[in-house]
């Protein structure tokens, strides 16, 4: 339709020239018509795009509203006690969110402990140490890790990583830490293979590419002059990174880490495979546990009764609120570094 | 002098750690892809593409799951893309400096990384609970909700890259903004926007969590979008966690297929966008 539209205006302008002298009136009228039609279309298109933008807001509003609406029965039944009760009993319909929240926080913490230093190391490697020819292929390879769907991490974690950890890593951890007071309780119990440590491991691999690519991008915003000045006064490569680049990009790096944390908190399928789905709070990292998202994924379709379903939706609401604040903080920090690099 | 050698040592250690860290990170990719190809290729027979998902203990394929995934992804992308493009257009053009755009940009970035299982719960309460049964339509809606933020983001970014003089030239000819967009800006940003759509397809074609309680699963061939519909990721989930060897084998093969599809999509998206950069 637009092709025709445009050609018509072009023809009009040509005929305009011919007719101008003879019949100024008719041409004027025709021109006005076309212009009005174009203005009308522009008005229509403007409002169409604006409604689409507003719809994005409505989607978020809808998500929040529907989660609150869906969890009303559970909120009425348990009140704030939902957040402080550990028991999760579908038979007696007593539900508490402590175990899933605990599992979510612990697995994410393990993931961040592994992924943050590793991600920063890879980002430093990519920006400072990597031979130029390898920079792009390695960057792409790391980003491919981000592209692999989470269910693939799950099936790999269940059939490859968990047996490996069970046979080789976890027994070693248990015997190594047997006599050390705090660590021995962290690594207590039999090596199941699946459990919170394994889930944290998988999450670390999954968030690694996010932390790496954002850190690399913010490292690239450092003005070369700053780095050259530091090298000029005799700093080693590491000192340039440690005392110039990282302090300069601190806000952005923290933003990237928070973004990774947001991913780790909400990650579902990979964790569901390897967490063991046990509703209890256990000090040992080797013990099976559960996370908010794993509980929902495992139990939602089998949930019978309003209260059970609604308790699961309330878990979803809690997850959404936690990730919302983490992601909002991350975006806020990344926005600040963007302004800095723009200025 | 000793201070200097100490600093040299610290530097060497830090560099070595960065090297090993990178090798470590890359080894995950190799290990995961290696296991996938090793386990998945064994079950890659023609039957996978011609037969339905079997009951435990008998042989079968993944045809209904593949078809269900394709249908739902296609609908999700067809619904989500125009919406995302229009919203992105508003943010980059009509409302570039408006309050609304700032808010939408922020919200969109949050939706972009929001847990997909929450989107599943949203569609469940809005669609499935209202209608009273699981359906392929609900699954497609959930995927569309996931497509939108990706497309919004890339459309906005790509339109912002279109040089201002192009817009001014169009305006100088007397074209209204809508014509400038449709005839000039979209063409200039075409490869970038297609990249965004490809990335969105890559993202949703591996999504499992939002489908678990929207489209559920279906063991048989079905083209009824109003009924539960099978999808590859959900079948992988169900089969991998089962105790049956046949099912686990099919899960590995399905996982290989999904990964190949997703990686091909993201590699072609990357190739497309880098080609666009050189132009």
Coordinates of C-alpha atoms in Angstrom, one line a residue:
Chain A
X1 CA 0.0 0.0 0.0
X2 CA 2.8 2.3 0.8
X3 CA 4.5 1.7 -2.6
X4 CA 1.4 2.9 -4.4
X5 CA 1.1 5.7 -2.0
X6 CA 4.5 7.1 -2.7
X7 CA 4.4 6.6 -6.4
X8 CA 1.2 8.6 -6.4
X9 CA 2.8 11.5 -4.6
X10 CA 5.7 11.5 -7.1
X11 CA 3.3 11.5 -10.1
X12 CA 1.4 14.3 -8.4
X13 CA 4.5 16.4 -8.1
X14 CA 5.4 15.9 -11.7
X15 CA 1.9 16.7 -12.9
X16 CA 2.0 19.6 -10.5
X17 CA 4.7 21.2 -12.5
X18 CA 2.8 20.8 -15.7
X19 CA -0.5 22.0 -14.4
X20 CA 0.7 24.8 -12.1
X21 CA 0.4 27.5 -14.7
X22 CA -2.9 26.3 -16.2
X23 CA -4.9 25.2 -13.2
X24 CA -3.4 26.1 -9.9
X25 CA -6.6 25.5 -8.1
X26 CA -7.1 21.8 -9.0
X27 CA -3.4 21.0 -8.2
X28 CA -3.7 22.7 -4.9
X29 CA -6.8 20.7 -4.0
X30 CA -5.1 17.4 -5.0
X31 CA -2.0 18.2 -3.1
X32 CA -3.9 19.1 0.0
X33 CA -5.8 15.8 -0.2
X34 CA -2.6 13.8 -0.4
X35 CA -1.0 15.7 2.4
X36 CA -4.0 15.3 4.6
X37 CA -4.0 11.6 3.9
X38 CA -0.3 11.4 4.8
X39 CA -0.8 13.4 7.9
X40 CA -3.7 11.1 8.9
X41 CA -1.5 8.0 8.3
X42 CA 1.2 9.6 10.3
X43 CA -1.2 10.3 13.2
X44 CA -2.4 6.7 13.0
X45 CA 1.1 5.2 13.0
X46 CA 2.3 7.5 15.8
X47 CA -0.5 6.3 18.0
X48 CA -0.1 2.7 16.9
X49 CA 3.6 2.7 18.1
X50 CA 2.7 4.5 21.2
X51 CA 0.0 1.9 22.1
X52 CA 2.5 -0.8 21.5
X53 CA 4.9 0.9 23.9
X54 CA 2.2 1.2 26.5
X55 CA 1.3 -2.5 26.0
X56 CA 4.8 -3.4 27.1
X57 CA 4.0 -1.6 30.4
X58 CA 0.7 -3.3 30.6
X59 CA 2.4 -6.7 30.2
X60 CA 4.5 -6.0 33.3
X61 CA 1.5 -4.7 35.1
X62 CA -0.4 -7.8 34.1
X63 CA 2.3 -10.1 35.3
X64 CA 2.4 -8.4 38.7
X65 CA -1.4 -8.2 39.0
X66 CA -2.0 -11.8 37.9
X67 CA 0.6 -13.1 40.3
X68 CA -0.9 -11.2 43.2
X69 CA -4.5 -12.2 42.2
X70 CA -3.4 -15.8 41.9
X71 CA -1.7 -15.9 45.2
X72 CA -4.6 -14.3 47.1
X73 CA -6.0 -17.6 48.5
X74 CA -2.5 -18.6 49.9
X75 CA -2.0 -15.1 51.3
X76 CA -5.4 -15.3 53.1
X77 CA -4.6 -18.8 54.4
X78 CA -1.0 -18.3 55.6
X79 CA -0.4 -14.5 55.8
X80 CA 3.1 -13.5 56.6
X81 CA 3.7 -17.0 58.2
X82 CA 4.3 -18.2 54.6
X83 CA 7.7 -16.5 54.7
X84 CA 8.8 -18.1 58.0
X85 CA 7.4 -21.6 57.8
X86 CA 9.6 -24.5 56.6
X87 CA 7.1 -27.2 56.2
X88 CA 5.7 -27.9 52.8
X89 CA 3.0 -30.5 53.1
X90 CA 0.5 -30.9 50.2
X91 CA -1.5 -33.5 52.2
X92 CA -2.4 -31.3 55.1
X93 CA -2.2 -28.2 52.9
X94 CA 0.4 -26.5 55.1
X95 CA 2.8 -24.5 53.0
X96 CA 5.9 -22.4 53.9
X97 CA 8.4 -20.8 51.6
X98 CA 11.5 -21.0 53.7
X99 CA 13.1 -24.0 52.1
X100 CA 12.7 -22.8 48.4
X101 CA 13.9 -19.3 49.3
X102 CA 16.9 -20.7 51.1
X103 CA 17.7 -23.0 48.2
X104 CA 17.4 -20.1 45.7
X105 CA 19.7 -17.9 47.7
X106 CA 22.3 -20.6 48.4
X107 CA 22.5 -21.9 44.9
X108 CA 22.8 -18.3 43.5
X109 CA 25.4 -17.5 46.0
X110 CA 27.5 -20.5 45.0
X111 CA 27.1 -19.6 41.4
X112 CA 28.2 -16.0 42.0
X113 CA 31.2 -17.1 44.1
X114 CA 32.4 -19.2 41.1
X115 CA 31.3 -17.1 38.2
X116 CA 32.3 -13.6 39.3
X117 CA 36.1 -14.1 39.6
X118 CA 36.0 -16.4 36.5
X119 CA 34.0 -14.0 34.4
X120 CA 36.2 -11.0 35.4
X121 CA 39.3 -13.1 34.6
X122 CA 38.0 -14.0 31.2
X123 CA 36.9 -10.4 30.5
X124 CA 40.4 -9.2 31.5
X125 CA 41.9 -11.9 29.2
X126 CA 39.7 -10.8 26.3
X127 CA 40.5 -7.0 26.7
X128 CA 44.1 -7.1 27.7
X129 CA 45.9 -10.4 27.1
X130 CA 44.3 -12.1 24.2
X131 CA 46.1 -12.2 20.8
X132 CA 44.1 -10.1 18.5
X133 CA 43.2 -12.9 16.1
X134 CA 41.7 -15.0 18.9
X135 CA 39.7 -12.2 20.5
X136 CA 36.6 -12.6 18.3
X137 CA 36.4 -16.4 18.2
X138 CA 36.8 -16.7 22.0
X139 CA 34.3 -13.9 22.6
X140 CA 31.8 -15.7 20.4
X141 CA 32.4 -19.1 22.0
X142 CA 31.7 -17.6 25.4
X143 CA 28.6 -16.0 24.1
X144 CA 27.5 -19.3 22.6
X145 CA 27.4 -20.6 26.2
X146 CA 24.8 -18.0 26.8
X147 CA 22.8 -19.2 23.8
X148 CA 22.5 -22.8 24.9
X149 CA 19.0 -23.4 26.3
X150 CA 18.8 -24.1 30.0
X151 CA 17.2 -27.5 29.5
X152 CA 20.4 -28.6 27.8
X153 CA 22.4 -27.6 30.9
X154 CA 19.9 -29.6 32.9
X155 CA 20.2 -32.8 31.0
X156 CA 24.0 -32.5 30.9
X157 CA 24.1 -31.7 34.6
X158 CA 22.0 -34.7 35.5
X159 CA 23.7 -37.3 33.3
X160 CA 27.3 -36.0 33.1
X161 CA 28.2 -33.5 35.8
X162 CA 26.3 -35.0 38.7
X163 CA 27.8 -38.5 38.4
X164 CA 31.2 -37.0 37.9
X165 CA 30.9 -34.8 41.1
X166 CA 29.5 -37.8 43.0
X167 CA 32.4 -40.1 42.2
X168 CA 35.4 -37.8 42.1
X169 CA 34.8 -34.3 43.6
X170 CA 32.4 -34.7 46.5
X171 CA 34.1 -37.7 48.3
X172 CA 37.3 -35.6 48.1
X173 CA 35.6 -32.6 49.5
X174 CA 34.1 -34.6 52.3
X175 CA 37.4 -36.2 53.4
X176 CA 39.4 -33.0 53.0
X177 CA 37.1 -30.9 55.1
X178 CA 36.3 -33.7 57.7
X179 CA 38.2 -32.1 60.5
X180 CA 37.7 -28.4 59.8
X181 CA 34.8 -27.1 62.0
X182 CA 32.7 -24.9 59.8
X183 CA 33.6 -26.5 56.4
X184 CA 32.8 -30.0 57.6
X185 CA 29.2 -29.1 58.2
X186 CA 29.1 -27.4 54.8
X187 CA 30.2 -30.6 53.1
X188 CA 28.5 -33.1 55.4
X189 CA 26.5 -36.2 54.4
X190 CA 26.8 -38.7 51.6
X191 CA 27.8 -37.6 48.1
X192 CA 24.4 -37.7 46.3
X193 CA 25.8 -36.1 43.2
X194 CA 22.6 -34.0 42.8
X195 CA 22.1 -31.2 45.4
X196 CA 22.7 -27.6 46.0
X197 CA 26.4 -27.6 45.2
X198 CA 25.8 -29.2 41.8
X199 CA 23.0 -26.7 41.1
X200 CA 25.2 -23.8 42.0
X201 CA 27.9 -25.2 39.7
X202 CA 25.5 -25.4 36.7
X203 CA 24.2 -21.9 37.5
X204 CA 27.8 -20.6 37.5
X205 CA 28.4 -21.9 34.0
X206 CA 25.1 -20.4 32.9
X207 CA 25.7 -16.9 34.2
X208 CA 29.4 -16.8 33.3
X209 CA 28.8 -15.5 29.8
X210 CA 26.6 -12.7 31.0
X211 CA 29.2 -11.5 33.5
X212 CA 32.0 -11.9 31.0
X213 CA 30.3 -10.0 28.1
X214 CA 29.1 -7.1 30.2
X215 CA 32.5 -6.8 32.0
X216 CA 34.2 -6.8 28.7
X217 CA 31.9 -4.2 27.3
X218 CA 32.4 -1.9 30.3
X219 CA 36.2 -2.5 30.3
X220 CA 36.2 -1.2 26.7
X221 CA 34.6 2.1 27.8
X222 CA 37.8 3.0 29.7
X223 CA 39.5 5.8 27.8
X224 CA 42.8 4.4 26.4
X225 CA 44.6 7.5 27.7
X226 CA 44.0 6.4 31.3
X227 CA 45.5 3.0 30.7
X228 CA 48.4 4.4 28.7
X229 CA 49.1 6.9 31.5
X230 CA 49.2 4.0 34.1
X231 CA 51.5 2.0 31.9
X232 CA 53.6 5.0 31.3
X233 CA 54.4 5.4 35.0
X234 CA 55.5 1.8 35.0
X235 CA 52.4 -0.2 36.1
X236 CA 52.3 -3.8 35.1
X237 CA 49.3 -5.1 33.1
X238 CA 47.7 -6.4 36.3
X239 CA 48.2 -3.2 38.1
X240 CA 46.6 -1.3 35.3
X241 CA 43.6 -3.5 35.6
X242 CA 43.5 -3.6 39.3
X243 CA 44.1 0.1 40.1
X244 CA 42.8 1.9 36.9
X245 CA 40.3 -0.2 34.8
X246 CA 38.4 -1.9 37.6
X247 CA 37.9 1.2 39.8
X248 CA 36.9 3.2 36.7
X249 CA 34.3 0.6 35.7
X250 CA 33.2 -0.5 39.2
X251 CA 29.6 0.5 38.8
X252 CA 29.2 -1.2 35.5
X253 CA 30.9 -4.4 36.6
X254 CA 28.6 -4.5 39.7
X255 CA 25.7 -4.0 37.3
X256 CA 26.8 -6.9 35.2
X257 CA 27.2 -9.1 38.3
X258 CA 23.7 -8.1 39.4
X259 CA 22.3 -9.0 36.0
X260 CA 23.9 -12.4 36.3
X261 CA 22.5 -12.8 39.8
X262 CA 19.0 -12.0 38.4
X263 CA 19.5 -14.8 35.9
X264 CA 20.7 -17.2 38.5
X265 CA 17.8 -16.5 40.9
X266 CA 15.2 -17.1 38.3
X267 CA 16.8 -20.0 36.4
X268 CA 14.5 -22.9 36.3
X269 CA 15.1 -26.0 34.1
X270 CA 18.8 -26.5 34.7
X271 CA 18.3 -26.3 38.4
X272 CA 15.2 -28.5 38.4
X273 CA 17.2 -31.4 37.0
X274 CA 20.0 -31.4 39.6
X275 CA 18.6 -29.9 42.8
X276 CA 17.0 -33.1 44.1
X277 CA 13.7 -31.4 45.0
X278 CA 13.7 -31.9 48.8
X279 CA 11.8 -29.3 50.8
X280 CA 14.2 -28.9 53.7
X281 CA 16.8 -26.4 54.9
X282 CA 20.0 -28.2 55.3
X283 CA 23.4 -26.7 56.2
X284 CA 25.2 -29.1 54.0
X285 CA 25.8 -28.0 50.4
X286 CA 25.9 -31.6 49.3
X287 CA 22.3 -32.2 50.4
X288 CA 19.4 -32.1 48.0
X289 CA 17.3 -29.0 48.3
X290 CA 14.9 -27.0 46.2
X291 CA 14.6 -23.6 44.8
X292 CA 11.5 -21.4 44.1
X293 CA 11.6 -22.0 40.4
X294 CA 12.3 -25.8 40.7
X295 CA 9.4 -26.2 43.1
X296 CA 7.0 -24.5 40.7
X297 CA 8.3 -26.4 37.7
X298 CA 8.1 -29.8 39.5
X299 CA 4.8 -29.4 41.3
X300 CA 2.6 -27.0 39.4
X301 CA 0.9 -29.3 37.0
X302 CA 0.3 -31.9 39.8
X303 CA -0.9 -29.4 42.3
X304 CA -4.4 -30.3 43.5
X305 CA -6.7 -27.7 45.1
X306 CA -6.8 -24.0 45.2
X307 CA -4.5 -23.5 48.2
X308 CA -1.7 -25.7 46.7
X309 CA -1.8 -23.9 43.3
X310 CA -2.0 -20.6 44.9
X311 CA 0.9 -21.3 47.3
X312 CA 3.0 -22.1 44.2
X313 CA 1.9 -18.8 42.5
X314 CA 2.8 -17.0 45.7
X315 CA 6.3 -18.5 45.4
X316 CA 6.4 -17.1 41.9
X317 CA 5.4 -13.7 43.2
X318 CA 8.2 -13.8 45.7
X319 CA 10.7 -14.8 43.0
X320 CA 9.5 -12.0 40.8
X321 CA 9.7 -9.4 43.5
X322 CA 13.3 -10.5 44.4
X323 CA 14.5 -10.6 40.8
X324 CA 12.7 -7.3 40.0
X325 CA 14.7 -5.5 42.6
X326 CA 18.0 -7.2 41.7
X327 CA 17.5 -6.5 38.0
X328 CA 16.3 -2.9 38.6
X329 CA 19.4 -2.2 40.6
X330 CA 21.5 -3.8 37.8
X331 CA 19.9 -1.6 35.1
X332 CA 20.3 1.5 37.2
X333 CA 24.0 0.9 37.7
X334 CA 24.5 0.0 34.0
X335 CA 22.7 3.2 33.1
X336 CA 25.1 5.2 35.2
X337 CA 28.1 3.8 33.4
X338 CA 26.5 4.4 30.0
X339 CA 26.0 8.1 31.0
X340 CA 29.6 8.2 32.1
X341 CA 31.0 6.8 28.9
X342 CA 28.7 9.0 26.8
X343 CA 29.8 12.2 28.6
Chain B
X1 CA 64.6 -4.3 43.2
X2 CA 62.8 -6.9 45.2
X3 CA 59.7 -4.8 45.2
X4 CA 59.9 -4.8 41.4
X5 CA 60.3 -8.6 41.1
X6 CA 57.4 -9.0 43.5
X7 CA 55.2 -6.9 41.3
X8 CA 56.4 -8.8 38.2
X9 CA 55.5 -12.1 40.0
X10 CA 52.0 -10.8 40.9
X11 CA 51.5 -9.7 37.4
X12 CA 52.6 -13.1 36.0
X13 CA 50.3 -15.0 38.4
X14 CA 47.4 -12.8 37.5
X15 CA 47.9 -13.3 33.8
X16 CA 48.3 -17.0 34.3
X17 CA 45.0 -17.1 36.2
X18 CA 43.2 -15.2 33.4
X19 CA 44.6 -17.7 30.8
X20 CA 43.5 -20.7 32.9
X21 CA 40.1 -19.1 33.6
X22 CA 39.5 -18.6 29.9
X23 CA 40.5 -22.2 29.1
X24 CA 38.3 -23.4 31.9
X25 CA 35.3 -21.4 30.6
X26 CA 35.9 -22.7 27.1
X27 CA 36.2 -26.2 28.3
X28 CA 32.6 -26.1 29.5
X29 CA 31.4 -25.4 26.0
X30 CA 33.5 -28.2 24.6
X31 CA 32.3 -30.6 27.3
X32 CA 28.7 -29.8 26.9
X33 CA 28.7 -29.9 23.1
X34 CA 30.8 -33.0 23.2
X35 CA 28.4 -34.9 25.5
X36 CA 25.4 -33.7 23.5
X37 CA 26.9 -34.9 20.2
X38 CA 28.2 -38.2 21.7
X39 CA 24.9 -39.1 23.4
X40 CA 22.5 -37.5 21.0
X41 CA 23.9 -38.7 17.6
X42 CA 23.5 -42.4 18.7
X43 CA 19.7 -42.0 18.6
X44 CA 19.6 -39.9 15.5
X45 CA 17.6 -42.1 13.2
X46 CA 15.0 -41.3 10.5
X47 CA 12.4 -42.6 13.0
X48 CA 13.0 -39.5 15.1
X49 CA 11.5 -37.3 12.4
X50 CA 8.7 -39.7 11.3
X51 CA 7.3 -41.3 14.4
X52 CA 5.4 -40.0 17.5
X53 CA 6.7 -40.0 21.0
X54 CA 6.4 -43.6 22.2
X55 CA 5.1 -45.0 25.5
X56 CA 7.8 -46.4 27.7
X57 CA 9.5 -49.5 26.4
X58 CA 8.7 -49.1 22.7
X59 CA 10.5 -47.3 20.0
X60 CA 9.4 -44.0 18.5
X61 CA 10.4 -40.6 17.5
X62 CA 9.8 -36.9 18.2
X63 CA 7.7 -35.9 15.3
X64 CA 4.7 -34.5 17.3
X65 CA 7.1 -32.7 19.6
X66 CA 9.1 -31.1 16.8
X67 CA 5.9 -30.0 15.0
X68 CA 4.4 -28.6 18.2
X69 CA 7.5 -26.6 18.9
X70 CA 7.6 -25.2 15.4
X71 CA 4.0 -24.2 15.5
X72 CA 4.1 -22.5 18.8
X73 CA 7.4 -20.7 18.1
X74 CA 6.1 -19.5 14.8
X75 CA 2.9 -18.1 16.3
X76 CA 4.8 -16.6 19.2
X77 CA 7.2 -14.8 16.8
X78 CA 4.5 -13.7 14.4
X79 CA 2.5 -12.2 17.3
X80 CA 5.5 -10.8 19.2
X81 CA 7.6 -9.3 16.5
X82 CA 5.3 -6.6 15.1
X83 CA 4.4 -5.6 18.7
X84 CA 8.0 -5.4 19.7
X85 CA 9.0 -3.5 16.5
X86 CA 6.2 -0.9 17.0
X87 CA 7.1 -0.3 20.6
X88 CA 10.8 -0.1 19.7
X89 CA 9.9 2.4 17.0
X90 CA 8.1 4.6 19.4
X91 CA 11.0 4.6 21.8
X92 CA 13.6 5.4 19.1
X93 CA 11.6 7.8 17.0
X94 CA 8.3 9.4 18.1
X95 CA 9.0 9.4 21.8
X96 CA 12.8 9.3 21.9
X97 CA 13.1 11.9 24.7
X98 CA 9.7 11.3 26.3
X99 CA 9.2 10.1 29.9
X100 CA 7.1 7.2 28.6
X101 CA 10.1 5.9 26.6
X102 CA 12.4 6.0 29.6
X103 CA 9.9 4.1 31.7
X104 CA 9.2 1.5 28.9
X105 CA 13.0 1.1 28.3
X106 CA 13.5 0.3 32.0
X107 CA 10.5 -2.0 32.2
X108 CA 11.5 -3.8 29.0
X109 CA 15.0 -4.4 30.2
X110 CA 13.5 -6.0 33.3
X111 CA 11.1 -8.2 31.2
X112 CA 14.1 -9.2 29.1
X113 CA 15.8 -10.9 32.0
X114 CA 12.7 -11.8 34.1
X115 CA 12.5 -15.5 35.0
X116 CA 10.6 -17.2 32.2
X117 CA 8.7 -19.4 34.6
X118 CA 7.0 -16.3 36.0
X119 CA 5.8 -15.6 32.5
X120 CA 4.4 -19.1 32.5
X121 CA 2.5 -18.5 35.7
X122 CA 1.2 -15.2 34.3
X123 CA -0.2 -16.9 31.1
X124 CA -1.5 -19.7 33.3
X125 CA -3.6 -17.4 35.5
X126 CA -4.7 -15.2 32.6
X127 CA -5.4 -17.8 29.9
X128 CA -5.4 -21.4 31.2
X129 CA -7.2 -20.8 34.4
X130 CA -9.9 -18.7 32.6
X131 CA -10.4 -21.2 29.7
X132 CA -10.2 -24.1 32.0
X133 CA -7.7 -26.3 30.1
X134 CA -4.1 -26.3 28.8
X135 CA -3.7 -25.4 25.2
X136 CA -1.2 -24.7 22.4
X137 CA -2.6 -21.2 22.2
X138 CA -1.6 -20.5 25.8
X139 CA 1.9 -21.8 25.0
X140 CA 2.2 -19.6 22.0
X141 CA 1.1 -16.5 24.0
X142 CA 3.7 -17.3 26.6
X143 CA 6.4 -17.4 23.9
X144 CA 5.1 -14.2 22.3
X145 CA 5.5 -12.4 25.7
X146 CA 9.1 -13.6 25.7
X147 CA 9.7 -12.5 22.1
X148 CA 8.5 -8.9 22.7
X149 CA 11.3 -7.6 24.9
X150 CA 14.1 -9.0 22.7
X151 CA 12.6 -7.4 19.6
X152 CA 11.9 -4.1 21.4
X153 CA 15.4 -3.8 22.5
X154 CA 17.1 -4.6 19.2
X155 CA 14.6 -2.5 17.1
X156 CA 15.3 0.5 19.4
X157 CA 19.1 0.0 19.3
X158 CA 19.2 -0.4 15.5
X159 CA 16.9 2.6 14.8
X160 CA 19.2 4.7 17.0
X161 CA 22.1 3.7 14.8
X162 CA 20.4 5.1 11.7
X163 CA 22.2 8.4 11.0
X164 CA 20.2 11.6 11.7
X165 CA 21.0 13.1 8.3
X166 CA 18.9 10.3 6.6
X167 CA 15.9 11.4 8.7
X168 CA 16.5 15.0 7.9
X169 CA 16.8 14.4 4.2
X170 CA 13.5 12.6 4.3
X171 CA 11.9 15.4 6.3
X172 CA 13.3 17.9 3.9
X173 CA 11.4 16.2 1.1
X174 CA 8.3 16.9 3.1
X175 CA 7.7 13.3 4.1
X176 CA 5.9 12.8 7.4
X177 CA 7.6 10.7 10.0
X178 CA 5.7 7.5 9.3
X179 CA 6.9 7.6 5.7
X180 CA 10.5 8.3 6.7
X181 CA 10.3 5.3 9.0
X182 CA 8.7 2.8 6.7
X183 CA 10.7 3.8 3.6
X184 CA 14.0 5.0 5.0
X185 CA 14.8 4.1 8.6
X186 CA 13.5 0.5 8.5
X187 CA 15.5 -0.2 5.4
X188 CA 18.6 1.2 6.9
X189 CA 18.1 -0.9 10.1
X190 CA 16.8 -4.0 8.3
X191 CA 19.7 -6.4 9.0
X192 CA 19.9 -5.4 12.7
X193 CA 16.1 -5.9 13.2
X194 CA 16.3 -9.3 11.5
X195 CA 19.2 -10.2 13.8
X196 CA 17.0 -9.3 16.8
X197 CA 14.1 -11.5 15.5
X198 CA 16.5 -14.4 14.9
X199 CA 17.9 -14.0 18.4
X200 CA 14.3 -14.0 19.8
X201 CA 13.5 -17.2 17.9
X202 CA 16.7 -18.7 19.3
X203 CA 15.7 -17.7 22.8
X204 CA 12.2 -19.0 22.7
X205 CA 12.8 -22.3 20.8
X206 CA 14.7 -23.6 23.8
X207 CA 12.3 -22.3 26.4
X208 CA 10.8 -25.0 28.6
X209 CA 9.6 -23.4 31.8
X210 CA 6.8 -21.2 30.4
X211 CA 5.4 -24.2 28.4
X212 CA 5.2 -26.6 31.3
X213 CA 1.9 -25.3 32.5
X214 CA 0.5 -23.5 29.4
X215 CA 0.8 -26.0 26.5
X216 CA 1.6 -28.9 28.8
X217 CA 2.3 -32.0 26.6
X218 CA 0.6 -34.3 24.3
X219 CA 1.7 -37.8 23.5
X220 CA -0.1 -37.9 20.2
X221 CA -0.1 -36.0 16.9
X222 CA -2.3 -33.0 17.3
X223 CA -2.9 -29.9 15.2
X224 CA -5.6 -28.6 17.5
X225 CA -4.2 -25.4 19.1
X226 CA -7.0 -25.4 21.6
X227 CA -5.8 -28.7 23.1
X228 CA -2.6 -29.5 25.0
X229 CA 0.3 -29.5 22.5
X230 CA 3.6 -31.3 22.7
X231 CA 6.9 -29.4 22.4
X232 CA 10.4 -30.5 22.2
X233 CA 11.8 -28.9 25.4
X234 CA 8.9 -30.3 27.5
X235 CA 9.4 -33.8 26.0
X236 CA 13.1 -33.6 26.8
X237 CA 12.3 -32.6 30.4
X238 CA 9.8 -35.4 30.8
X239 CA 11.9 -38.1 29.1
X240 CA 15.2 -37.2 30.7
X241 CA 13.8 -37.5 34.2
X242 CA 12.1 -40.8 33.5
X243 CA 13.8 -44.1 34.4
X244 CA 13.4 -45.6 30.9
X245 CA 16.4 -46.0 28.7
X246 CA 14.5 -45.4 25.4
X247 CA 13.1 -42.2 26.7
X248 CA 16.4 -40.9 28.0
X249 CA 17.9 -41.6 24.6
X250 CA 15.2 -39.7 22.9
X251 CA 15.7 -36.9 25.3
X252 CA 19.4 -36.7 24.4
X253 CA 18.6 -36.7 20.7
X254 CA 15.9 -34.0 21.2
X255 CA 18.5 -32.0 23.2
X256 CA 20.9 -32.3 20.3
X257 CA 18.3 -31.1 17.8
X258 CA 17.3 -28.1 19.9
X259 CA 20.9 -27.1 20.5
X260 CA 21.8 -27.3 16.8
X261 CA 18.8 -25.2 15.9
X262 CA 19.5 -22.6 18.5
X263 CA 23.2 -22.4 17.8
X264 CA 22.6 -22.1 14.0
X265 CA 20.1 -19.3 14.6
X266 CA 22.4 -17.4 16.9
X267 CA 25.4 -17.9 14.6
X268 CA 23.5 -16.7 11.6
X269 CA 22.2 -13.7 13.6
X270 CA 25.8 -12.9 14.5
X271 CA 27.0 -13.3 10.9
X272 CA 24.2 -11.1 9.7
X273 CA 24.8 -8.3 12.2
X274 CA 28.6 -8.3 11.6
X275 CA 28.0 -8.1 7.8
X276 CA 25.7 -5.1 8.5
X277 CA 28.5 -3.4 10.4
X278 CA 30.9 -3.5 7.5
X279 CA 28.5 -2.0 5.1

